[in-house]
Amino acid sequence: MLTPEEQREIEEEAAHFPLRRAASIDALRVVQKHRGWVSDDAVKDIAAFLDTSPDDIDSVATFYNLIFRKPVGRHVIMVCDSVSCWVMGYEGLRDRLKSRLGIEMGQTTSDGRFTLLPVVCLGACDRAPTMIVDGQLHANLDLETIDRILERYP
Amino acid sequence: METPLTAKIRPDGEMIDLAAYERAGGYQAARKAMRMAPAEITELVKKSTLRGRGGAGFPTGQKWSFVPLGPAAPRPKYLIANADEMEPGTFKDRVLLEGDPHELIEGMIVAARAIEAERGYIFLRGEYTDAAARLSRALAEASAKGYLGRNVFGSGADFDLRLHLSGGRYMCGEETGLLNALEGKRANPRAKPPFPQVSGLFGKPSIVQNVETLCNLPHILDKGADWFVKLGLTGDGGTKLYGASGKVKKPGCWELPMGTPLRELLERYAGGMRDGVRFRGVLPGGASTDFLTADHLDVPMDFTAVAKAGSRLGTGTMIVLDDKTCPVGMVHNLEHFFAQESCGWCTPCWSGLHWAEEILWAIESGRGTPADFDRLDHVTKMCGPGNTFCALAPGAVEPLQSALKYFREDFERHIREKRCPWRNGQ
Amino acid sequence: MKIVVDKKEYEVDPRENLLEACLGRGLDLPYFCWHPAMGSVGACRQCAVKVYRDENDARGRIVMACMTPITPNLLASIDDAEAREFRAGIVEGLMESHPHDCPVCDEGGECHLQDMTVMTGHNYRRFEFPKRTFHNQYLGPLLNHEMNRCIQCYRCTRFYTEYAGGKDFAVLKLRHLVYFGRAEAGVLENEFSGNLVEVCPTGVFTDKTLKRHYTRKWDLQMAPTVCAHCALGCNVTAGERYGTLRRIVNRYNGQINGYFLCDRGRFGYEHVNSPKRIRSARARRDAGAAEIPKAEALDRFSSLAAGGKTLGIGSPRASLESNFALRALVGPENFYAGVSDASYDLLAAMLQVLRQGPAPASLRQIEHGDAALVLGEDVTNSAPRLALTLRQTIRQAGLEQAEKMRVPRWQDHAVRELAQKDHGPLFIATPYPTRLDDVATETYRAAPDDIARLGFAVAHLLDPASPAVPDLAEPLRALAGRIADTLQAAARPVVVSGTGAGSAAVLRAAADVARALAKAGKPVAFSLQAEERNSLGFAMMEPKPLGRAVDAARAGEVQTVIVLENDLYRRAPAAAIDALLAAPHVVALDALETRTTAKAELVIPAAPFAEADGTVVSSEGRAQRFFRVYPPAGGVQDSWRWLADVLGLLARPEGLAWKDLDDVVEAVARAFPSLARIRDAAPGAGFRIAGAKIPREPHRYSGRTSMLANIQVSEPKPPEDPDSALSYTMEGAPVEPPAALLPFFWTGGWNSIQAVNKFQEEIAGPLRGGDAGVRLLDQAAGGAGTLARAPDGSASVPVAGYLDSVPAPFAPRRGEWLIVPRHHIFGSEELSAEAPAIAELSPQPYVALGPSDAAALGAAPGAVVNVKSEAGSASLPLRVEPGLPAGLAALPAGLGPLAGIPLPVWGRIELGR
Ligand SMILES: Cc1cc2nc3c(=O)[nH]c(=O)nc-3n(C[C@H](O)[C@H](O)[C@H](O)COP(=O)(O)O)c2cc1C
Ligand code: SF4
Ligand code: FES
């Protein structure tokens, strides 16, 4: 079931479209904001709320990169793997994160603290390499700064 | 040197709020626009020679002129700011969005007036959380003042402007993919014709315009078309936000006259190459443009001259390749991006880019064969302009085809030595 | 308009795109995502050609033919080397991850992907990396899912969700990993899912029923036949191997089914292979029943038929010929309708209404309508293919709007994006919610009498000369006003009704609406649905009502009852049928065991549709010939032939004269002037092309010399077919036969069903020489009437005046419910319900009430309740059906212990113990 707050937030978006179902991405984002990810049940609830089918919603949900259809950790690290960051040392950064956290890209640490994901160019190429943690941008990264940044996310 | 787009941006990185924006002369252009006839604005913008800054460089005024006007036109009409900015290597719209959100809003009011749009969306990529917060604030400020919503500036016209956050896909930046995304669908592109000007968002006339393009409008209204034309050095009017990333001394983004030569950008503004590395090539306008090399450094960075040199101005933000970076690895990285972002609609793109990525990784990891050249050539041909449904794939193969031209020896060396010379130490 | 392709001039229709123009002119150009009924979306990029600015343009540019409109003097090349190379490259791309599993793929040998791969000349793989792999889903008993074979052409979702309105299917993910399926595995809900078998150009969606007795297309013996499972008369091709029916595929008919069938029609065929099949004659002797040889069966049959008063009970599911032969045997005065008296009255009313005009419309005419009223009929469940058609009808407004904006109709997604969710008007008035409601402009839920009143009210608003409706409640008056205004404003209004609600008033009300529109000069597409394959043709033979046969039997006046292809226990309350079958002698002819055959002293093995020849008349009044797919084994033969044999033994003139089907057809045509045109339904048995018959077996049919080697080593002589121009061989006519005799679509290089392109006059137009069947009700006779245009806008047909009485408003009763029939696509129809896959999808018997009535009764869903009516009682689980109005209950039509009671009927429902 969608919470009243989720419903209100989705309704607010839907009201600005001529068709309810147009708010599908907004709805997915709302649910994810509150729950971290979008479960199969949530897909069904959103579908019902927007007068469409779960298949229709899932078709949209599985298309987009920022919609998580699997549970994620408390903090989501998204490392930019696009060209400028790659030139500026993405691979080293990625390997450091993997070994620090003991997981592969796409995985979540066993304590549920971090999920590590690649992301495309974050539009901060002049400050490469970059990553975002819980939506917050971290730029001009090097192997040392990473460690300090991670500590800020208990 | 005039820098109209960025002049109001605060050096401390904070956004300029409504009061400050108005003190600096903001929203005068919007007021003026409301007193002008829509066709008059379009004429002015046509005369200014303003071309789209989102990558394709289509003349803005001309684009508007296809929108049906008057009481018989279908309603509502939509104006959408394309703030998706997901082209790798591109970070110019972010500067405007975070620094001067009111400029975008004012530009949208002007454009909305020109096409008589009563609804607008700012389609922002989801990762731009700072920009989202600032835009929200700016929208609230402008609405509170009655600059948005009902009866804009007392003109009798409505303009309801909403911020929409993307679910995240490069295809959302393609204008028709964006329309589908805004309708809450998969961001597959749409067939053209019919063009969005006639049948766009929800089947209604729509204009999609890049952030930087829109931000030019208040200034064109303020200072006129002639002023704008003269800003440019080479005939393409206006200034341009140029940027550079890669191993240059001072990566960054600068507003400069349109047509500033590549060499000047690289050496004067980006400060030249970092110590210990040498210039090998550059993608002049983002990930989907052809490489240029040292031979092209005197090319003026405008739409015409860069095209003549065999690439595209694109977004005007360049990515520099140096001699300590593997060109094959770099192209692999690029094709990985494009293959991953292929929407899966048309065959050359989803199959070709996947294949290219696989081949490039094979070469990079020492498993390449001479036959791979033919195959890569084949993919670039299959994905050429006109062969695919949208411009993603043709853009995707631009760096590949030019790398095969300019850095062929590096590919051959990988194949010959069955390894990447950069990865395993030189 | 003139275009030039590879230096040759062609005359083409400017409304087509270049791909259609090329295919329509017989040129080979490969494609995947384009579909003749679904238009172009430009996804696969397979149909690339070169176009040139003018004669001096030597380079040209590559375009997708499917996305290229025809312009005057368009210069194009299919053969251009660069275009050819590009097309080969596309197939190479499509094949990257394809498993190349043709030998074990059910699509092999009739695979569009195979055909196109061969056509483009792609031979050697250059993609050397791992293929992507998927998990497949369980999709129910009808379809297999093998996603690894997918080539991402998007046809499946476009058909399932966009064309057919399905909700439980989608495209998931992106790039080369696009996945077509359901969000979660499970039974596909849409009634047209089976079309995916043909829509999918490769083997992702294949026929699960075929898989259980798999046979390649080239090894199937095939014949053109007509679907046996409703009255629409969809054309199908049935295929056989080793004496069992293996599958049904669509047989294109431009006026009826076009490219698509419903799932009942596609998967219902397996009743023919049922263990309940009667394979030899059986007679009841002292100590039970025993098989008897054919000669003995005929002896007994003829002596029973000759010995005293003999009644013949005909059948709406049997052919005209079989019914006629029975009528000949017993005499017209003893020929009775094998339907309930209520159905009989409905059919008579329907026939009368149709004869008065406007003449019934074809599905194609309905599809091209622009506003529709459905009165009383749950078409998805009673005439399913019509529901798919109505989904296209409501798109016409959008298509026209698009055309006004110079967006061609075939630009499928552009048209949909322009129209968004706006669609043309569709009003649905039915007793319970229907599966078309999702696209209805407005729905109205009410008892049949109130539905009729709505119809009459609409008619009266359209034409004050039609009867007025007294005491019309305000909401209903307003609704009638909106409907009348809409139909009035429409250019091509559609009015659909039928016998499904069991109400003649509903039928007549619909007819009045249609007449009023016709009188106003509208080319109205009017359509009434009958229940069974040959209901209308049967009614045209003027049988007597069954009730009178029962009366006669009760009065002891009857010696022998002959029941033709009919389970009478589905037609009338058991008590009545028991009385009828208590006659001293009962002979039953049928293909499957039923409660009726169980009562018969003599059971005669009749051929089921796939083993029989004959003529049936659809709801459209279209007479169509169907043909045997294979000769029946053992003693089975057509009912008409059994009856002709008996007539022969009795030395009756008909029996002596009737040598083959043509003779019986001729006799029917002579006896009934209204059926005279059935002669032209298909060419007769003497038809030849260049002296040859038309082979039922494809040219690559294999194993002919050895397939029976376990029985006899020498190759047997192929059986003769005296009744048609088709032969049981692979040799024969070298050119294509007329549409009515087309056993399959297959031509050089086009092995899949998409070969149909090569058989049409133009793409999606009629088959060459005209679509099969003859319309019998076009020159509607009778009654003085005004003149109006026929649905196609051409001819003029007379329209009779109004002569109807309007029923009083429905009055709910205390403690009683009006029980209406609720139709089920799977389960309500007798024969398909015997197919295992369909049976799996059929509901269990139930009685339904609306939520408030259920609550008032104090019964929870699933609780057992007792249903009692004059015609019969039973204990049934309760189903709560939201939308069913108070005072109404529903029983599943044709299903469960009360299948025989004629509905609607008043009954009591009480909590069971
Ligand atoms: C794959 C792809 C991605 C694109 N992404 C963007 C983008 O992020 N922002 C943008 O302004 N234009 C983008 N474009 C260009 C748009 O399609 C469109 O041309 C542009 O928004 C029009 O605005 P303009 O005329 O002001 O440049 C993209 C194009 C393609 C093919
Ligand atoms: S080129 Fe084709 S597959 Fe690629 S993004 Fe565009 S439409 Fe989608
Ligand atoms: S058939 Fe033309 S692009 Fe698919």
Coordinates of N, CA, C and O in Angstrom, one line a residue, chain B residues 323-425:
Chain B
D323 N 48.6 11.8 -24.4 CA 49.4 10.6 -24.8 C 49.7 9.6 -23.8 O 50.2 8.5 -24.0
K324 N 49.2 9.8 -22.5 CA 49.3 8.8 -21.5 C 48.0 8.0 -21.3 O 47.8 7.3 -20.4
T325 N 47.1 8.4 -22.2 CA 45.8 7.7 -22.1 C 45.6 6.9 -23.4 O 45.9 7.4 -24.5
C326 N 45.1 5.7 -23.2 CA 44.9 4.8 -24.3 C 43.7 5.2 -25.2 O 42.6 5.2 -24.7
P327 N 43.9 5.5 -26.4 CA 42.8 5.9 -27.3 C 41.8 4.7 -27.4 O 40.5 5.0 -27.5
V328 N 42.3 3.5 -27.5 CA 41.3 2.4 -27.6 C 40.5 2.3 -26.3 O 39.2 2.1 -26.4
G329 N 41.1 2.4 -25.2 CA 40.4 2.3 -23.9 C 39.4 3.5 -23.9 O 38.2 3.3 -23.4
M330 N 39.8 4.6 -24.3 CA 38.8 5.8 -24.3 C 37.6 5.5 -25.2 O 36.5 5.8 -24.8
V331 N 37.9 5.0 -26.4 CA 36.8 4.8 -27.3 C 35.9 3.6 -26.8 O 34.7 3.7 -26.9
H332 N 36.6 2.7 -26.1 CA 35.8 1.6 -25.5 C 34.8 2.2 -24.5 O 33.7 1.9 -24.4
N333 N 35.4 3.1 -23.7 CA 34.6 3.7 -22.6 C 33.4 4.4 -23.2 O 32.3 4.3 -22.8
L334 N 33.6 5.1 -24.3 CA 32.6 5.9 -25.0 C 31.5 4.9 -25.5 O 30.3 5.1 -25.4
E335 N 32.0 3.9 -26.2 CA 31.0 3.0 -26.8 C 30.2 2.2 -25.8 O 29.1 1.8 -26.0
H336 N 30.9 1.9 -24.7 CA 30.2 1.3 -23.6 C 29.0 2.2 -23.2 O 27.9 1.7 -23.0
F337 N 29.3 3.5 -23.0 CA 28.3 4.4 -22.7 C 27.1 4.4 -23.7 O 25.9 4.2 -23.3
F338 N 27.4 4.5 -24.9 CA 26.4 4.6 -25.9 C 25.6 3.3 -26.0 O 24.4 3.3 -26.2
A339 N 26.3 2.1 -26.0 CA 25.6 0.9 -26.1 C 24.7 0.7 -24.9 O 23.6 0.2 -25.0
Q340 N 25.1 1.1 -23.7 CA 24.3 1.0 -22.5 C 23.1 1.9 -22.6 O 22.0 1.6 -22.1
E341 N 23.2 3.1 -23.3 CA 22.1 4.0 -23.3 C 21.2 3.8 -24.5 O 20.2 4.5 -24.7
S342 N 21.6 2.9 -25.4 CA 20.7 2.6 -26.6 C 19.4 2.2 -26.1 O 19.2 1.4 -25.2
C343 N 18.3 2.8 -26.6 CA 17.0 2.5 -26.1 C 16.5 1.2 -26.5 O 15.5 0.7 -25.9
G344 N 17.2 0.6 -27.5 CA 16.7 -0.8 -27.9 C 15.7 -0.8 -29.0 O 15.0 -1.8 -29.2
W345 N 15.5 0.4 -29.6 CA 14.4 0.5 -30.6 C 14.9 0.0 -31.9 O 14.2 -0.9 -32.5
C346 N 16.0 0.5 -32.4 CA 16.3 0.2 -33.8 C 17.6 -0.7 -33.8 O 18.5 -0.6 -33.1
T347 N 17.5 -1.6 -34.8 CA 18.5 -2.7 -34.9 C 20.0 -2.2 -35.0 O 20.8 -2.7 -34.2
P348 N 20.3 -1.3 -35.9 CA 21.7 -0.9 -36.0 C 22.3 -0.5 -34.7 O 23.4 -0.8 -34.4
C349 N 21.5 0.3 -34.0 CA 22.0 0.8 -32.7 C 22.2 -0.2 -31.6 O 23.2 -0.4 -31.1
W350 N 21.1 -1.0 -31.3 CA 21.2 -1.9 -30.2 C 22.1 -3.0 -30.5 O 22.8 -3.5 -29.6
S351 N 22.1 -3.5 -31.8 CA 23.0 -4.6 -32.1 C 24.4 -4.1 -32.4 O 25.4 -4.7 -31.9
G352 N 24.5 -3.0 -33.2 CA 25.8 -2.5 -33.6 C 26.7 -2.0 -32.5 O 27.9 -2.3 -32.4
L353 N 26.1 -1.2 -31.6 CA 26.9 -0.6 -30.5 C 27.3 -1.7 -29.5 O 28.4 -1.6 -29.0
H354 N 26.5 -2.6 -29.3 CA 26.8 -3.8 -28.4 C 28.0 -4.5 -29.0 O 29.0 -4.8 -28.3
W355 N 28.0 -4.7 -30.3 CA 29.0 -5.4 -31.0 C 30.3 -4.6 -30.9 O 31.4 -5.1 -30.6
A356 N 30.2 -3.3 -31.2 CA 31.4 -2.4 -31.2 C 32.0 -2.5 -29.8 O 33.2 -2.5 -29.7
E357 N 31.2 -2.4 -28.8 CA 31.7 -2.4 -27.4 C 32.5 -3.7 -27.2 O 33.6 -3.7 -26.6
E358 N 31.9 -4.8 -27.6 CA 32.6 -6.1 -27.4 C 33.9 -6.1 -28.1 O 34.9 -6.6 -27.6
I359 N 33.9 -5.7 -29.4 CA 35.1 -5.7 -30.2 C 36.2 -4.9 -29.5 O 37.4 -5.3 -29.4
L360 N 35.8 -3.7 -29.1 CA 36.8 -2.7 -28.5 C 37.4 -3.3 -27.2 O 38.5 -3.1 -27.0
W361 N 36.5 -3.9 -26.5 CA 37.0 -4.5 -25.2 C 38.0 -5.7 -25.6 O 39.0 -5.8 -24.9
A362 N 37.6 -6.4 -26.6 CA 38.5 -7.5 -27.0 C 39.9 -6.9 -27.4 O 40.9 -7.5 -27.0
I363 N 39.9 -5.9 -28.2 CA 41.2 -5.3 -28.6 C 41.9 -4.8 -27.4 O 43.1 -5.0 -27.2
E364 N 41.2 -4.0 -26.6 CA 41.8 -3.4 -25.4 C 42.4 -4.5 -24.5 O 43.4 -4.3 -23.9
S365 N 41.8 -5.7 -24.4 CA 42.3 -6.7 -23.5 C 43.1 -7.7 -24.3 O 43.3 -8.8 -23.8
G366 N 43.6 -7.4 -25.5 CA 44.6 -8.2 -26.1 C 44.0 -9.3 -26.9 O 44.7 -10.3 -27.3
R367 N 42.7 -9.3 -27.2 CA 42.1 -10.4 -27.9 C 41.6 -9.9 -29.3 O 40.8 -10.6 -30.0
G368 N 42.2 -8.8 -29.8 CA 41.7 -8.3 -31.1 C 42.3 -9.0 -32.2 O 43.4 -9.7 -32.1
T369 N 41.7 -8.9 -33.4 CA 42.3 -9.5 -34.6 C 42.2 -8.5 -35.7 O 41.3 -7.5 -35.6
P370 N 43.0 -8.6 -36.7 CA 42.9 -7.6 -37.8 C 41.5 -7.5 -38.5 O 41.1 -6.5 -39.0
A371 N 40.8 -8.6 -38.4 CA 39.4 -8.6 -39.0 C 38.5 -7.6 -38.3 O 37.5 -7.2 -38.8
D372 N 38.9 -7.2 -37.0 CA 38.1 -6.3 -36.3 C 37.9 -5.0 -37.0 O 36.9 -4.3 -36.8
F373 N 38.9 -4.6 -37.7 CA 38.7 -3.3 -38.4 C 37.5 -3.2 -39.3 O 36.8 -2.3 -39.3
D374 N 37.4 -4.3 -40.1 CA 36.3 -4.4 -41.0 C 35.0 -4.3 -40.3 O 34.0 -3.7 -40.7
R375 N 35.0 -5.0 -39.1 CA 33.7 -5.1 -38.4 C 33.4 -3.8 -37.8 O 32.2 -3.3 -37.8
L376 N 34.4 -3.1 -37.2 CA 34.1 -1.8 -36.7 C 33.7 -0.8 -37.8 O 32.8 0.0 -37.6
D377 N 34.3 -0.9 -38.9 CA 33.9 0.0 -40.0 C 32.5 -0.3 -40.4 O 31.7 0.6 -40.7
H378 N 32.1 -1.6 -40.4 CA 30.8 -2.0 -40.7 C 29.8 -1.4 -39.7 O 28.8 -0.8 -40.2
V379 N 30.1 -1.5 -38.5 CA 29.2 -0.9 -37.5 C 29.0 0.6 -37.7 O 27.9 1.1 -37.6
T380 N 30.1 1.3 -37.9 CA 30.0 2.7 -38.1 C 29.1 3.1 -39.3 O 28.4 4.0 -39.3
K381 N 29.3 2.3 -40.3 CA 28.4 2.5 -41.5 C 27.0 2.2 -41.2 O 26.1 3.0 -41.6
M382 N 26.7 1.1 -40.6 CA 25.3 0.7 -40.3 C 24.6 1.8 -39.4 O 23.4 2.0 -39.5
C383 N 25.4 2.4 -38.5 CA 24.9 3.4 -37.6 C 24.9 4.8 -38.2 O 24.7 5.8 -37.4
G384 N 25.2 4.9 -39.4 CA 25.4 6.3 -40.0 C 24.1 7.1 -40.0 O 23.0 6.5 -39.8
P385 N 24.1 8.4 -40.2 CA 22.9 9.2 -40.3 C 21.9 8.7 -41.3 O 22.3 8.3 -42.4
G386 N 20.7 8.7 -40.9 CA 19.6 8.2 -41.8 C 19.4 6.7 -41.6 O 18.3 6.3 -42.0
N387 N 20.4 6.0 -41.2 CA 20.2 4.6 -41.1 C 19.5 4.1 -39.8 O 18.9 3.0 -39.7
T388 N 19.5 5.0 -38.8 CA 19.0 4.6 -37.5 C 17.7 5.5 -37.3 O 17.5 6.4 -38.0
F389 N 17.0 5.2 -36.2 CA 15.8 5.9 -36.0 C 16.0 7.3 -35.4 O 15.3 8.2 -35.7
C390 N 17.0 7.4 -34.5 CA 17.3 8.7 -34.0 C 18.8 9.0 -34.1 O 19.6 8.2 -34.6
A391 N 19.2 10.1 -33.5 CA 20.6 10.6 -33.7 C 21.6 10.0 -32.7 O 22.8 10.3 -32.7
L392 N 21.1 9.1 -31.8 CA 22.0 8.6 -30.8 C 23.1 7.8 -31.4 O 24.3 8.0 -31.2
A393 N 22.7 6.8 -32.3 CA 23.7 5.9 -32.9 C 24.7 6.6 -33.8 O 25.9 6.4 -33.7
P394 N 24.2 7.5 -34.7 CA 25.1 8.2 -35.5 C 26.1 9.0 -34.7 O 27.3 9.1 -35.0
G395 N 25.7 9.6 -33.6 CA 26.6 10.3 -32.7 C 27.5 9.4 -32.0 O 28.7 9.6 -31.9
A396 N 27.0 8.2 -31.7 CA 27.8 7.3 -31.0 C 29.0 6.8 -31.8 O 30.1 6.5 -31.2
V397 N 28.9 6.7 -33.1 CA 30.0 6.2 -33.9 C 30.9 7.2 -34.4 O 31.9 6.9 -35.0
E398 N 30.6 8.5 -34.1 CA 31.5 9.6 -34.5 C 32.9 9.4 -33.8 O 33.9 9.4 -34.5
P399 N 33.0 9.3 -32.5 CA 34.3 9.1 -32.0 C 35.0 7.9 -32.4 O 36.2 7.8 -32.6
L400 N 34.2 6.8 -32.7 CA 34.8 5.6 -33.1 C 35.4 5.7 -34.5 O 36.6 5.3 -34.7
Q401 N 34.6 6.2 -35.4 CA 35.1 6.3 -36.8 C 36.3 7.2 -36.9 O 37.3 6.9 -37.6
S402 N 36.3 8.3 -36.1 CA 37.5 9.2 -36.2 C 38.7 8.6 -35.5 O 39.8 8.8 -35.9
A403 N 38.5 7.9 -34.4 CA 39.6 7.2 -33.8 C 40.2 6.2 -34.7 O 41.5 6.1 -34.7
L404 N 39.4 5.5 -35.4 CA 40.0 4.5 -36.4 C 40.8 5.2 -37.4 O 41.7 4.6 -38.0
K405 N 40.4 6.4 -37.7 CA 41.1 7.2 -38.7 C 42.4 7.7 -38.2 O 43.5 7.5 -38.7
Y406 N 42.3 8.4 -37.0 CA 43.5 9.1 -36.5 C 44.4 8.2 -35.6 O 45.6 8.5 -35.4
F407 N 43.9 7.2 -35.0 CA 44.7 6.5 -34.0 C 44.8 5.0 -34.4 O 44.9 4.1 -33.6
R408 N 44.7 4.8 -35.7 CA 44.7 3.4 -36.2 C 45.9 2.6 -35.7 O 45.8 1.5 -35.4
E409 N 47.0 3.3 -35.8 CA 48.3 2.6 -35.4 C 48.1 2.1 -33.9 O 48.7 1.0 -33.6
D410 N 47.4 2.8 -33.1 CA 47.3 2.4 -31.7 C 46.4 1.1 -31.6 O 46.7 0.2 -30.8
F411 N 45.4 1.1 -32.4 CA 44.6 -0.2 -32.5 C 45.4 -1.3 -33.0 O 45.4 -2.4 -32.4
E412 N 46.2 -1.1 -34.0 CA 47.0 -2.1 -34.6 C 48.0 -2.6 -33.6 O 48.3 -3.8 -33.5
R413 N 48.6 -1.7 -32.8 CA 49.6 -2.1 -31.9 C 48.9 -3.0 -30.8 O 49.5 -4.0 -30.4
H414 N 47.8 -2.7 -30.3 CA 47.0 -3.6 -29.4 C 46.9 -5.0 -30.0 O 47.1 -6.0 -29.3
I415 N 46.5 -5.0 -31.2 CA 46.3 -6.3 -31.9 C 47.6 -7.1 -32.0 O 47.7 -8.3 -31.7
R416 N 48.6 -6.3 -32.5 CA 49.9 -7.0 -32.7 C 50.5 -7.5 -31.4 O 50.9 -8.6 -31.3
E417 N 50.4 -6.7 -30.4 CA 51.1 -7.0 -29.1 C 50.2 -7.8 -28.2 O 50.6 -8.2 -27.1
K418 N 48.9 -8.0 -28.6 CA 48.0 -8.7 -27.8 C 47.9 -8.2 -26.4 O 47.8 -9.0 -25.4
R419 N 47.9 -6.9 -26.2 CA 47.8 -6.3 -24.9 C 47.5 -4.8 -25.1 O 47.8 -4.2 -26.2
C420 N 47.2 -4.1 -24.1 CA 47.1 -2.7 -24.1 C 48.4 -2.1 -23.6 O 48.8 -2.3 -22.5
P421 N 49.1 -1.4 -24.5 CA 50.4 -0.8 -24.1 C 50.4 0.1 -23.0 O 51.3 0.3 -22.2
W422 N 49.2 0.7 -22.8 CA 49.1 1.7 -21.7 C 48.8 1.0 -20.3 O 49.3 1.4 -19.3
R423 N 48.0 0.0 -20.4 CA 47.7 -0.6 -19.1 C 48.8 -1.3 -18.5 O 49.0 -1.4 -17.3
N424 N 49.6 -2.0 -19.4 CA 50.6 -2.9 -18.8 C 52.0 -2.2 -18.8 O 53.0 -2.8 -19.0
G425 N 52.0 -0.9 -18.7 CA 53.2 -0.1 -18.6 C 53.8 0.0 -20.0 O 53.7 -0.9 -20.8

